[in-house]
Structures are given as C-alpha cells and as structure tokens.
C-alpha cells in the first residue's frame, strides 16, 4: 500500500516511532544487494530518514561509491503483520550539527544515547516512496 512520504497516516507514523530494529538495503558495486540491521528515524516533515553509523562501514562505502548524486536505498521494519518501507536517495553527511541532530533523534526513538564516536557519520535518505501496512 502506497503512503504519502510527507503525510503518512497516524498509525504509520506511530509505527516508525516505536522501538523496532530495521534493515538498510544498499547496492554493492557489482549490483548485488547488501542488507544490514540499523536503527532508523523517520522525519516526514523534512521528507528524510536518518541512520547513524561508522564511516568505515560497508554501507557507507556503497553509498559513497554511487557518487555525489547519492545511492538508491531502502529501509524497512517488520513486526508481526505490520511492515513499513521507506525508499529514497542516500548521501553521507559528516557535519557535526547534522550528526548531533540524528543522534538526538535516535536517542528519542530507541531510548538510549549512543556513546560518542569520532568516526560517526550520518546516512541521510531523501525519501521518494513509502509503503506498508501499519
């Protein structure tokens, strides 16, 4: 079921605010999918999803390999019969204010603040599509 990325139903948004581990799917340079568990925050007002991670991770390398235009990615979460997928174009941000904002959003959703990490970066996904059944 298609969802308006910037105006999701209250149920869909509530599902993205619950504590759920998610998956991030990137594409390797050979075209095969790379799927890993991540924490994701969803900001429909800005049309963004955010993932904090280590700059040395494979997911970051895949996004950077796509070039400055970014990489097509998807994030997904599932709980029993409920599911939600967000798709868009990911870029890697290294600026401290954006990372700090993403860490605060992560802490709000997941109930804990990650310990400081000088290698932390932000994967910012400009959303183009949302699907699901919440």
Short mmCIF file of C-alpha atoms in Angstrom, two decimals, residues 8-122:
data_model
loop_
_atom_site.label_atom_id
_atom_site.label_comp_id
_atom_site.label_asym_id
_atom_site.label_seq_id
_atom_site.Cartn_x
_atom_site.Cartn_y
_atom_site.Cartn_z
CA UNK A 8 1.64 9.41 6.49
CA UNK A 9 -1.32 8.14 8.45
CA UNK A 10 -1.11 8.48 12.24
CA UNK A 11 -0.78 4.68 12.50
CA UNK A 12 2.12 4.54 10.04
CA UNK A 13 3.95 7.36 11.81
CA UNK A 14 3.33 5.77 15.20
CA UNK A 15 4.84 2.51 13.91
CA UNK A 16 8.01 4.42 12.91
CA UNK A 17 8.20 5.89 16.42
CA UNK A 18 8.07 2.51 18.17
CA UNK A 19 11.25 0.66 19.06
CA UNK A 20 12.00 -1.62 16.11
CA UNK A 21 15.27 -2.62 14.55
CA UNK A 22 15.26 -2.01 10.84
CA UNK A 23 17.18 -3.06 7.78
CA UNK A 24 19.02 -0.85 5.33
CA UNK A 25 19.47 -2.14 1.80
CA UNK A 26 22.27 -0.65 -0.29
CA UNK A 27 23.73 -1.89 -3.56
CA UNK A 28 27.27 -3.19 -3.86
CA UNK A 29 29.35 -2.05 -6.84
CA UNK A 30 28.59 -5.41 -8.54
CA UNK A 31 24.85 -4.69 -8.27
CA UNK A 32 24.01 -7.20 -5.55
CA UNK A 33 22.01 -6.10 -2.50
CA UNK A 34 23.68 -5.57 0.86
CA UNK A 35 21.18 -5.73 3.75
CA UNK A 36 22.18 -4.89 7.32
CA UNK A 37 20.38 -4.16 10.61
CA UNK A 38 20.25 -0.49 11.63
CA UNK A 39 18.35 2.00 13.73
CA UNK A 40 16.32 4.45 11.62
CA UNK A 41 14.49 7.65 12.38
CA UNK A 42 11.77 9.00 10.10
CA UNK A 43 11.07 12.72 9.70
CA UNK A 44 8.07 13.13 7.38
CA UNK A 45 8.11 16.93 7.72
CA UNK A 46 11.56 17.06 6.14
CA UNK A 47 10.96 14.03 3.93
CA UNK A 48 14.01 12.31 5.44
CA UNK A 49 15.09 9.11 7.12
CA UNK A 50 18.34 9.06 9.08
CA UNK A 51 20.80 6.33 10.04
CA UNK A 52 23.88 6.95 12.19
CA UNK A 53 26.83 4.67 11.59
CA UNK A 54 30.60 4.30 11.42
CA UNK A 55 32.31 5.95 8.46
CA UNK A 56 34.27 2.73 7.83
CA UNK A 57 31.15 0.56 7.29
CA UNK A 58 30.36 -1.20 4.04
CA UNK A 59 27.03 0.62 3.79
CA UNK A 60 28.82 3.97 3.79
CA UNK A 61 31.29 2.71 1.18
CA UNK A 62 28.41 1.60 -1.07
CA UNK A 63 26.70 4.97 -0.83
CA UNK A 64 29.92 6.88 -1.48
CA UNK A 65 30.72 4.62 -4.46
CA UNK A 66 27.48 5.76 -6.10
CA UNK A 67 28.92 9.27 -6.45
CA UNK A 68 27.80 12.72 -5.34
CA UNK A 69 24.24 12.18 -6.56
CA UNK A 70 23.77 9.56 -3.85
CA UNK A 71 22.59 5.95 -3.90
CA UNK A 72 19.12 4.44 -4.11
CA UNK A 73 18.39 2.66 -0.82
CA UNK A 74 15.53 1.26 1.22
CA UNK A 75 14.93 0.95 4.96
CA UNK A 76 12.36 -1.47 6.30
CA UNK A 77 10.89 -2.66 9.58
CA UNK A 78 8.54 -5.53 10.34
CA UNK A 79 6.59 -6.54 13.42
CA UNK A 80 4.20 -9.46 13.06
CA UNK A 81 1.71 -8.39 10.37
CA UNK A 82 2.80 -4.77 10.33
CA UNK A 83 5.52 -3.58 7.99
CA UNK A 84 6.87 -0.31 6.64
CA UNK A 85 9.40 0.52 3.93
CA UNK A 86 10.92 3.89 3.08
CA UNK A 87 12.83 4.34 -0.18
CA UNK A 88 14.96 7.20 -1.37
CA UNK A 89 18.38 8.56 -2.24
CA UNK A 90 21.05 8.31 0.44
CA UNK A 91 24.02 10.59 0.93
CA UNK A 92 26.65 10.60 3.65
CA UNK A 93 26.93 13.67 5.88
CA UNK A 94 29.88 14.42 8.11
CA UNK A 95 28.91 17.81 9.56
CA UNK A 96 28.71 17.80 13.36
CA UNK A 97 25.35 19.61 13.73
CA UNK A 98 23.56 17.15 11.41
CA UNK A 99 25.12 14.17 13.19
CA UNK A 100 24.20 15.58 16.61
CA UNK A 101 20.60 16.08 15.47
CA UNK A 102 20.48 12.49 14.17
CA UNK A 103 21.91 11.16 17.45
CA UNK A 104 19.23 13.06 19.40
CA UNK A 105 16.50 11.63 17.15
CA UNK A 106 17.96 8.13 17.60
CA UNK A 107 18.01 8.59 21.39
CA UNK A 108 14.37 9.66 21.35
CA UNK A 109 13.23 6.65 19.32
CA UNK A 110 15.44 3.98 20.87
CA UNK A 111 15.58 5.21 24.45
CA UNK A 112 19.37 5.45 24.70
CA UNK A 113 22.06 7.84 23.58
CA UNK A 114 24.89 6.16 21.68
CA UNK A 115 28.32 6.64 23.18
CA UNK A 116 30.48 9.24 21.44
CA UNK A 117 32.22 8.02 18.30
CA UNK A 118 34.66 10.22 16.37
CA UNK A 119 34.08 8.00 13.31
CA UNK A 120 30.30 8.52 13.32
CA UNK A 121 28.63 9.77 10.16
CA UNK A 122 25.05 10.26 9.09
#
